[in-house]
């Protein structure tokens, strides 16, 4: 009896996995179809300084599925990475961001606003990644300094030597780099001195925890990150800033750049409070 029950459980578990796998396959084939259509959209979340002026925007991909509605990047980006679809999607993101920068360069109010683009490992480690980025920048005719590439610690860890090489190849042309989600993962202070990052983004999980009184130590670490970036002449930006209390505390600690719902939610370009 017990054995049979165990067997049934296993079968149920097995069916559960099968369902999940076929669900993932369905999403993957839908995603493949979505590329190049209106289903994929690039949203932008504005970044501000301590005077609440817009200084940049992070480009965040949205998938509006015809039946499922909005599918979160937390769901479809891993599918895109696994399947290789991140390559065409990533190219589209970089191209779209460059074209948006070209449009912003034409207006006095927006010409100083940079765009940050998330780059996946699979994309970054492609043979032609450097050429591809440079080609899009040139095609759009933009100032390369306005394009910022966001890399994560796990990407950097895979092959530090190659990362340094590719970063310098792009930096030579003015492209800038931001270390995304810093402060949680495998944060190592040595990356910050070895790799030529222009900016460090303090992970939002950190900002969230640090805001609560029982996490005094988290706040000390946030302050230490801010201090180190200053010493290394890098910019520091806090992500996931949701309250004025968080922003004020960050400001008091010397962090003058913020990204979060307090200032701007990721929006389609048409909904941003800026000329297009
Ligand atoms: P990320 O690069 O760390 O992006 C920041 C995430 O935090 C975004 O989630 C953004 O909507 C969210 N966020 C911003 N401010 C706040 C806030 O105040 N509170 C809270 N709770 N959340 C906030 P999103 O758009 O869901 O993207 C999730 C992740 O998916 C991104 O994390 C990034 O790793 C990845 N992603 C999104 N678009 C792309 C893309 O085009 N290419 C690649 N490779 N990855 C992408
Ligand atoms: Mg990011
Ligand atoms: Mg981040
Ligand atoms: Mg994140």
Short mmCIF file of C-alpha atoms and ligand atoms in Angstrom, two decimals:
data_model
loop_
_atom_site.label_atom_id
_atom_site.label_comp_id
_atom_site.label_asym_id
_atom_site.label_seq_id
_atom_site.Cartn_x
_atom_site.Cartn_y
_atom_site.Cartn_z
CA UNK A 1 0.00 0.00 0.00
CA UNK A 2 2.69 2.41 1.07
CA UNK A 3 4.74 1.52 -1.96
CA UNK A 4 1.77 2.09 -4.23
CA UNK A 5 1.08 5.46 -2.69
CA UNK A 6 4.69 6.37 -3.15
CA UNK A 7 4.40 5.26 -6.76
CA UNK A 8 1.35 7.43 -7.28
CA UNK A 9 3.09 10.37 -5.76
CA UNK A 10 5.99 9.86 -8.07
CA UNK A 11 3.62 9.63 -11.03
CA UNK A 12 1.90 12.85 -9.99
CA UNK A 13 5.27 14.53 -9.60
CA UNK A 14 6.32 13.19 -12.96
CA UNK A 15 3.14 14.48 -14.62
CA UNK A 16 3.74 17.83 -12.96
CA UNK A 17 7.19 18.04 -14.48
CA UNK A 18 5.89 16.97 -17.88
CA UNK A 19 3.30 19.70 -17.75
CA UNK A 20 5.90 22.26 -16.79
CA UNK A 21 8.21 21.14 -19.58
CA UNK A 22 5.51 21.35 -22.23
CA UNK A 23 4.50 24.74 -20.85
CA UNK A 24 8.09 25.92 -21.26
CA UNK A 25 8.19 24.57 -24.82
CA UNK A 26 4.93 26.36 -25.62
CA UNK A 27 6.34 29.62 -24.25
CA UNK A 28 9.57 29.16 -26.15
CA UNK A 29 7.84 28.64 -29.47
CA UNK A 30 5.54 31.62 -28.79
CA UNK A 31 8.58 33.73 -27.93
CA UNK A 32 10.26 32.74 -31.17
CA UNK A 33 7.16 33.99 -33.01
CA UNK A 34 7.05 37.18 -30.96
CA UNK A 35 10.47 38.42 -32.08
CA UNK A 36 10.16 41.23 -34.58
CA UNK A 37 6.52 41.88 -33.70
CA UNK A 38 4.73 44.39 -31.46
CA UNK A 39 4.48 41.70 -28.79
CA UNK A 40 7.99 42.60 -27.66
CA UNK A 41 8.33 46.13 -26.40
CA UNK A 42 11.12 48.08 -24.84
CA UNK A 43 10.05 49.91 -21.70
CA UNK A 44 12.18 52.54 -20.00
CA UNK A 45 12.61 53.34 -16.33
CA UNK A 46 14.06 56.78 -15.71
CA UNK A 47 16.95 57.33 -13.33
CA UNK A 48 17.31 60.58 -11.40
CA UNK A 49 19.93 62.55 -9.47
CA UNK A 50 19.54 64.24 -6.09
CA UNK A 51 17.90 67.25 -7.79
CA UNK A 52 15.35 64.86 -9.27
CA UNK A 53 16.66 65.54 -12.76
CA UNK A 54 16.52 62.71 -15.28
CA UNK A 55 20.02 61.42 -15.96
CA UNK A 56 19.39 58.04 -17.55
CA UNK A 57 16.95 55.28 -18.28
CA UNK A 58 17.14 51.51 -18.02
CA UNK A 59 15.70 49.65 -21.00
CA UNK A 60 13.57 46.72 -19.82
CA UNK A 61 11.99 44.27 -22.25
CA UNK A 62 8.30 43.49 -21.99
CA UNK A 63 6.48 40.64 -23.67
CA UNK A 64 2.79 41.19 -24.23
CA UNK A 65 1.53 37.73 -25.08
CA UNK A 66 -1.73 37.66 -27.08
CA UNK A 67 -3.41 35.20 -24.68
CA UNK A 68 -1.39 35.31 -21.48
CA UNK A 69 -1.01 39.07 -21.31
CA UNK A 70 2.14 40.53 -19.81
CA UNK A 71 4.76 37.83 -19.26
CA UNK A 72 7.42 38.90 -16.76
CA UNK A 73 11.09 39.09 -17.85
CA UNK A 74 11.77 36.91 -14.81
CA UNK A 75 9.95 34.18 -16.78
CA UNK A 76 10.85 34.78 -20.43
CA UNK A 77 14.45 36.00 -20.15
CA UNK A 78 15.61 32.63 -18.72
CA UNK A 79 13.72 30.87 -21.54
CA UNK A 80 15.36 33.19 -24.06
CA UNK A 81 18.79 32.49 -22.55
CA UNK A 82 18.27 28.74 -22.51
CA UNK A 83 16.98 28.59 -26.09
CA UNK A 84 19.42 31.09 -27.60
CA UNK A 85 16.57 33.45 -28.49
CA UNK A 86 18.31 36.01 -26.28
CA UNK A 87 20.68 36.60 -29.22
CA UNK A 88 18.08 38.10 -31.61
CA UNK A 89 16.18 39.67 -28.70
CA UNK A 90 19.35 41.22 -27.32
CA UNK A 91 20.24 42.63 -30.74
CA UNK A 92 16.81 44.18 -31.01
CA UNK A 93 17.15 45.71 -27.55
CA UNK A 94 20.51 47.29 -28.39
CA UNK A 95 19.28 48.56 -31.76
CA UNK A 96 16.08 50.00 -30.29
CA UNK A 97 17.96 51.68 -27.44
CA UNK A 98 20.46 53.23 -29.87
CA UNK A 99 17.65 54.58 -32.05
CA UNK A 100 15.97 56.03 -28.97
CA UNK A 101 19.24 57.70 -27.98
CA UNK A 102 19.44 59.20 -31.45
CA UNK A 103 15.94 60.63 -30.98
CA UNK A 104 16.80 62.00 -27.52
CA UNK A 105 20.01 63.58 -28.80
CA UNK A 106 17.87 65.92 -30.90
CA UNK A 107 16.17 67.58 -27.92
CA UNK A 108 17.79 69.95 -25.45
CA UNK A 109 15.78 68.39 -22.56
CA UNK A 110 16.83 64.81 -23.34
CA UNK A 111 20.22 64.89 -25.03
CA UNK A 112 22.08 64.24 -21.75
CA UNK A 113 20.00 61.15 -20.85
CA UNK A 114 21.85 57.84 -21.21
CA UNK A 115 20.28 54.42 -21.77
CA UNK A 116 21.34 51.31 -19.86
CA UNK A 117 20.80 47.94 -21.50
CA UNK A 118 20.91 44.56 -19.75
CA UNK A 119 23.27 42.09 -21.38
CA UNK A 120 22.99 38.32 -20.84
CA UNK A 121 26.06 36.10 -20.60
CA UNK A 122 25.17 34.16 -23.73
CA UNK A 123 24.95 37.42 -25.64
CA UNK A 124 28.14 38.93 -24.25
CA UNK A 125 30.20 35.79 -24.93
CA UNK A 126 29.17 35.65 -28.60
CA UNK A 127 32.16 36.03 -30.93
CA UNK A 128 30.87 39.15 -32.62
CA UNK A 129 29.38 40.97 -29.63
CA UNK A 130 31.83 43.89 -29.71
CA UNK A 131 31.37 44.44 -33.45
CA UNK A 132 27.63 44.16 -33.15
CA UNK A 133 27.39 46.86 -30.50
CA UNK A 134 29.75 49.17 -32.38
CA UNK A 135 27.77 48.65 -35.60
CA UNK A 136 24.49 49.63 -33.92
CA UNK A 137 26.06 52.69 -32.32
CA UNK A 138 27.47 53.77 -35.64
CA UNK A 139 24.28 53.00 -37.55
CA UNK A 140 22.27 55.16 -35.15
CA UNK A 141 24.94 57.88 -35.25
CA UNK A 142 24.86 58.38 -31.49
CA UNK A 143 27.44 59.47 -28.95
CA UNK A 144 28.66 56.08 -27.64
CA UNK A 145 29.04 57.54 -24.14
CA UNK A 146 25.26 57.59 -23.84
CA UNK A 147 25.03 53.81 -24.13
CA UNK A 148 25.65 51.89 -20.91
CA UNK A 149 25.86 48.10 -20.83
CA UNK A 150 24.75 46.37 -17.62
CA UNK A 151 26.64 43.21 -16.74
CA UNK A 152 25.99 41.01 -13.72
CA UNK A 153 28.50 39.42 -11.39
CA UNK A 154 27.67 35.91 -12.57
CA UNK A 155 28.42 36.93 -16.17
CA UNK A 156 31.71 38.47 -15.15
CA UNK A 157 32.67 35.35 -13.18
CA UNK A 158 32.41 33.03 -16.18
CA UNK A 159 35.53 34.29 -17.89
CA UNK A 160 37.10 37.36 -16.31
CA UNK A 161 39.92 37.63 -18.83
CA UNK A 162 37.59 37.69 -21.80
CA UNK A 163 35.30 40.13 -20.02
CA UNK A 164 38.18 42.55 -19.42
CA UNK A 165 39.24 42.26 -23.06
CA UNK A 166 35.75 42.90 -24.45
CA UNK A 167 35.05 45.71 -22.00
CA UNK A 168 38.23 47.53 -23.06
CA UNK A 169 37.45 46.93 -26.73
CA UNK A 170 34.12 48.70 -26.26
CA UNK A 171 35.36 51.33 -23.81
CA UNK A 172 37.96 52.41 -26.35
CA UNK A 173 35.00 53.62 -28.38
CA UNK A 174 33.31 55.33 -25.43
CA UNK A 175 30.71 52.70 -24.45
CA UNK A 176 30.19 52.62 -20.69
CA UNK A 177 29.56 49.76 -18.26
CA UNK A 178 27.47 49.27 -15.17
CA UNK A 179 27.77 46.42 -12.69
CA UNK A 180 24.16 45.35 -12.14
CA UNK A 181 22.72 43.88 -8.92
CA UNK A 182 25.84 44.52 -6.87
CA UNK A 183 25.84 43.70 -3.17
CA UNK A 184 24.11 40.33 -3.07
CA UNK A 185 25.35 37.58 -5.45
CA UNK A 186 29.03 36.71 -5.39
CA UNK A 187 30.11 40.27 -4.86
CA UNK A 188 33.81 40.50 -4.81
CA UNK A 189 35.52 43.79 -4.23
CA UNK A 190 38.33 42.66 -6.49
CA UNK A 191 36.05 42.90 -9.57
CA UNK A 192 35.69 46.55 -8.90
CA UNK A 193 39.41 47.18 -9.17
CA UNK A 194 40.08 44.66 -11.97
CA UNK A 195 37.21 45.47 -14.30
CA UNK A 196 36.74 48.91 -15.84
CA UNK A 197 33.19 49.59 -14.67
CA UNK A 198 31.94 53.16 -14.81
CA UNK A 199 29.03 52.56 -12.47
CA UNK A 200 27.91 50.19 -9.76
CA UNK A 201 24.21 49.49 -9.21
CA UNK A 202 23.39 48.54 -5.66
CA UNK A 203 20.96 45.63 -5.78
CA UNK A 204 17.38 46.43 -4.89
CA UNK A 205 17.11 43.55 -2.42
CA UNK A 206 19.78 45.33 -0.49
CA UNK A 207 18.03 48.68 -0.52
CA UNK A 208 14.79 47.02 0.57
CA UNK A 209 16.39 45.19 3.50
CA UNK A 210 18.55 48.09 4.51
CA UNK A 211 15.46 50.25 4.97
CA UNK A 212 14.16 48.20 7.87
CA UNK A 213 15.53 49.04 11.33
CA UNK A 214 16.48 45.43 12.13
CA UNK A 215 18.98 45.43 9.29
CA UNK A 216 21.49 47.93 10.56
CA UNK A 217 24.36 45.83 9.22
CA UNK A 218 22.92 45.78 5.69
CA UNK A 219 22.96 49.52 5.74
CA UNK A 220 26.61 49.53 6.78
CA UNK A 221 27.39 47.45 3.73
CA UNK A 222 25.46 49.78 1.43
CA UNK A 223 27.50 52.65 2.88
CA UNK A 224 30.72 50.72 2.37
CA UNK A 225 29.82 50.07 -1.30
CA UNK A 226 29.15 53.77 -1.76
CA UNK A 227 32.50 54.61 -0.14
CA UNK A 228 34.46 52.17 -2.29
CA UNK A 229 32.91 53.33 -5.56
CA UNK A 230 33.85 56.90 -4.63
CA UNK A 231 37.45 55.90 -3.93
CA UNK A 232 37.61 54.07 -7.25
CA UNK A 233 36.06 57.05 -9.07
CA UNK A 234 33.00 55.14 -10.19
CA UNK A 235 29.41 56.31 -10.12
CA UNK A 236 27.00 54.55 -7.83
CA UNK A 237 23.27 54.19 -8.36
CA UNK A 238 20.71 52.57 -6.06
CA UNK A 239 17.98 50.48 -7.66
CA UNK A 240 14.56 49.70 -6.24
CA UNK A 241 14.20 53.01 -4.42
CA UNK A 242 10.54 53.07 -3.34
CA UNK A 243 10.38 55.49 -0.41
CA UNK A 244 11.65 58.98 0.37
CA UNK A 245 13.16 57.52 3.57
CA UNK A 246 15.37 55.24 1.46
CA UNK A 247 16.31 58.07 -0.86
CA UNK A 248 17.14 60.45 1.99
CA UNK A 249 19.27 57.87 3.72
CA UNK A 250 21.11 57.10 0.47
CA UNK A 251 21.69 60.80 -0.08
CA UNK A 252 23.02 61.22 3.46
CA UNK A 253 25.43 58.35 2.71
CA UNK A 254 26.66 60.05 -0.46
CA UNK A 255 24.64 58.23 -3.13
CA UNK A 256 23.10 60.78 -5.47
CA UNK A 257 21.66 58.58 -8.23
CA UNK A 258 18.47 56.60 -7.91
CA UNK A 259 16.23 54.28 -9.88
CA UNK A 260 12.94 53.04 -8.52
CA UNK A 261 9.17 53.29 -8.39
CA UNK A 262 9.48 56.41 -6.23
CA UNK A 263 10.65 58.32 -9.30
CA UNK A 264 9.56 56.34 -12.34
CA UNK A 265 7.92 53.03 -13.25
CA UNK A 266 9.09 51.21 -16.36
CA UNK A 267 6.92 52.65 -19.16
CA UNK A 268 6.60 52.60 -22.92
CA UNK A 269 8.37 55.52 -24.52
CA UNK A 270 5.04 57.22 -25.27
CA UNK A 271 4.20 57.42 -21.55
CA UNK A 272 7.48 58.98 -20.38
CA UNK A 273 7.32 62.62 -19.26
CA UNK A 274 9.77 63.56 -22.03
CA UNK A 275 9.64 64.74 -25.63
CA UNK A 276 10.13 61.89 -28.05
P1 LIG B 1 17.32 44.27 -13.46
O1 LIG B 1 18.22 44.55 -14.60
O2 LIG B 1 17.92 44.25 -12.11
O3 LIG B 1 16.17 45.37 -13.56
C1 LIG B 1 15.55 45.99 -12.47
C2 LIG B 1 14.23 45.35 -12.16
O4 LIG B 1 13.68 45.96 -10.99
C3 LIG B 1 13.17 45.55 -13.24
O5 LIG B 1 12.34 44.38 -13.25
C4 LIG B 1 12.38 46.75 -12.71
O6 LIG B 1 11.07 46.82 -13.23
C5 LIG B 1 12.39 46.46 -11.25
N1 LIG B 1 12.24 47.66 -10.42
C6 LIG B 1 12.66 48.91 -10.67
N2 LIG B 1 12.38 49.75 -9.68
C7 LIG B 1 11.75 49.02 -8.73
C8 LIG B 1 11.19 49.35 -7.44
O7 LIG B 1 11.22 50.47 -6.97
N3 LIG B 1 10.63 48.32 -6.75
C9 LIG B 1 10.57 47.05 -7.25
N4 LIG B 1 9.99 46.10 -6.51
N5 LIG B 1 11.09 46.70 -8.47
C10 LIG B 1 11.66 47.69 -9.19
P2 LIG B 1 11.86 43.69 -14.60
O8 LIG B 1 11.58 44.73 -15.62
O9 LIG B 1 10.80 42.73 -14.22
O10 LIG B 1 13.14 42.89 -15.06
C11 LIG B 1 13.66 41.83 -14.30
C12 LIG B 1 15.00 41.42 -14.80
O11 LIG B 1 14.89 40.86 -16.11
C13 LIG B 1 16.00 42.57 -14.94
O12 LIG B 1 16.55 42.86 -13.68
C14 LIG B 1 16.98 41.97 -15.92
O13 LIG B 1 17.87 41.13 -15.25
C15 LIG B 1 16.08 41.12 -16.80
N6 LIG B 1 15.78 41.85 -18.05
C16 LIG B 1 14.79 42.72 -18.34
N7 LIG B 1 14.88 43.16 -19.61
C17 LIG B 1 15.96 42.54 -20.15
C18 LIG B 1 16.59 42.57 -21.44
O14 LIG B 1 16.18 43.28 -22.37
N8 LIG B 1 17.70 41.78 -21.61
C19 LIG B 1 18.19 40.99 -20.60
N9 LIG B 1 19.27 40.26 -20.84
N10 LIG B 1 17.63 40.95 -19.38
C20 LIG B 1 16.53 41.71 -19.16
MG1 LIG B 2 19.55 45.91 -15.01
MG1 LIG B 3 19.44 45.29 -11.37
MG1 LIG B 4 17.82 42.25 -10.64
#
